[in-house]
Amino acid sequence: MTDATEAARADVQADAAIKAKHRKMWALGDYPTLAGELIPELGTALVEACGVASGDKVLDIAAGTGNAAIPAAQAGADVVACDLTPELLEAGRRLARKHDVELEWREADAEALPFGDGEFDTVMSCVGIMFAPHHEAAAGELLRVCRPGGTVGMINWTPEGFIGQMFAAMKPYAPPPPPGAQPPPLWGKEEHVRTLLGDKVTGPEMRRQTVRVDRFDGPEAFRDYFKAVYGPTIAVYRNIAGSPDRVAELDRALADLAREHGSGSGGFAMDWEYLLVTARRSG
């Protein structure tokens, strides 16, 4: 076996390990409840921004439980929702049945999609593809499966917004990222997205918007909720479970962050910033 073959095999094994870790992380807690309670309107906003219409063939990448895929199906589109985590897909199937809509659910890696070139009229992702560790690979697949003239659309959390700042607060307590992995909130920077999409799209439009989250009674309630239901937060706390002092530090950091971003006028509320991206596939 040549050195090149051994290196290639090692790369494949390392990538498989990364994806297995991501799959396990997103199965922790109860992301379906979080998405439904905190950000249900984001999927509809993305579908409307993409102009999804009846008869369109739509792919939702890293779809989770179908926050965007289900509204696209309700608009009459032929929808495929794909995600790395089977548990989220199963929750999405249940939710689709509840809404009495039909769509296809596929387990798939955003960095190696099992679809043909130019197969879809619209390819979108709602706070999903941004968590794929290798941004160029994921962007390449996003573009590859969209037909020339088709629509690409994304909603991504910004680095400066609340969720981006939450990931920054958790970083010192998390395990080191695998080699080559890039931070998810980079997908919320306009210049990063322009670089990723390059000349494969025309007329990209990018708008920073916010979603209001007013479910929590206060900063500590937010922190405790995320500790219980959000996979990435649960994984970070598990990483430091043997150090009560570090757990207490992170407890304070997350509550302080929520307090900084929250408003007490008429009840505690936060506005979470995201970047809405739409573009046309060139070619």
Short mmCIF file of N, CA, C and O in Angstrom, two decimals, residues 23 35 66 75 81 104 114 125 127 138 154 201 207 232:
data_model
loop_
_atom_site.label_atom_id
_atom_site.label_comp_id
_atom_site.label_asym_id
_atom_site.label_seq_id
_atom_site.Cartn_x
_atom_site.Cartn_y
_atom_site.Cartn_z
N ARG A 23 -23.31 13.60 14.33
CA ARG A 23 -24.60 12.91 14.36
C ARG A 23 -25.04 12.67 15.80
O ARG A 23 -26.21 12.90 16.17
N ALA A 35 -36.56 23.90 18.10
CA ALA A 35 -36.88 24.53 16.81
C ALA A 35 -38.34 24.94 16.74
O ALA A 35 -38.67 26.00 16.21
N GLY A 66 -37.35 19.70 9.61
CA GLY A 66 -38.15 20.23 8.52
C GLY A 66 -38.68 21.63 8.74
O GLY A 66 -39.73 21.99 8.21
N ALA A 75 -46.33 24.78 0.42
CA ALA A 75 -46.46 25.69 -0.73
C ALA A 75 -46.68 24.93 -2.03
O ALA A 75 -46.83 25.56 -3.09
N ALA A 81 -36.01 16.49 2.12
CA ALA A 81 -35.35 17.00 3.32
C ALA A 81 -34.27 16.02 3.70
O ALA A 81 -34.55 14.84 3.93
N GLU A 104 -40.09 13.84 0.99
CA GLU A 104 -39.12 12.74 1.13
C GLU A 104 -38.07 13.11 2.16
O GLU A 104 -37.56 14.23 2.17
N PRO A 114 -26.14 12.79 -1.91
CA PRO A 114 -26.44 11.69 -2.83
C PRO A 114 -27.42 12.06 -3.92
O PRO A 114 -28.38 11.33 -4.21
N SER A 125 -31.15 26.00 3.07
CA SER A 125 -30.79 25.47 4.38
C SER A 125 -31.08 26.53 5.44
O SER A 125 -30.67 27.68 5.30
N VAL A 127 -30.40 27.49 9.16
CA VAL A 127 -29.47 27.27 10.27
C VAL A 127 -29.05 25.81 10.35
O VAL A 127 -29.07 25.19 11.41
N ALA A 138 -19.15 21.81 1.72
CA ALA A 138 -20.60 21.93 1.83
C ALA A 138 -21.15 22.91 0.80
O ALA A 138 -22.18 22.65 0.16
N MET A 154 -30.32 30.56 2.14
CA MET A 154 -29.85 30.13 3.45
C MET A 154 -30.23 31.15 4.52
O MET A 154 -30.33 32.34 4.25
N VAL A 201 -22.73 31.85 -8.57
CA VAL A 201 -24.05 32.46 -8.42
C VAL A 201 -24.03 33.87 -8.97
O VAL A 201 -22.97 34.48 -9.14
N ARG A 207 -29.19 39.92 3.72
CA ARG A 207 -29.83 40.85 4.66
C ARG A 207 -29.71 40.31 6.07
O ARG A 207 -30.02 39.14 6.33
N PRO A 232 -25.36 20.93 20.97
CA PRO A 232 -24.02 21.49 21.16
C PRO A 232 -23.75 21.96 22.59
O PRO A 232 -22.63 21.79 23.10
#
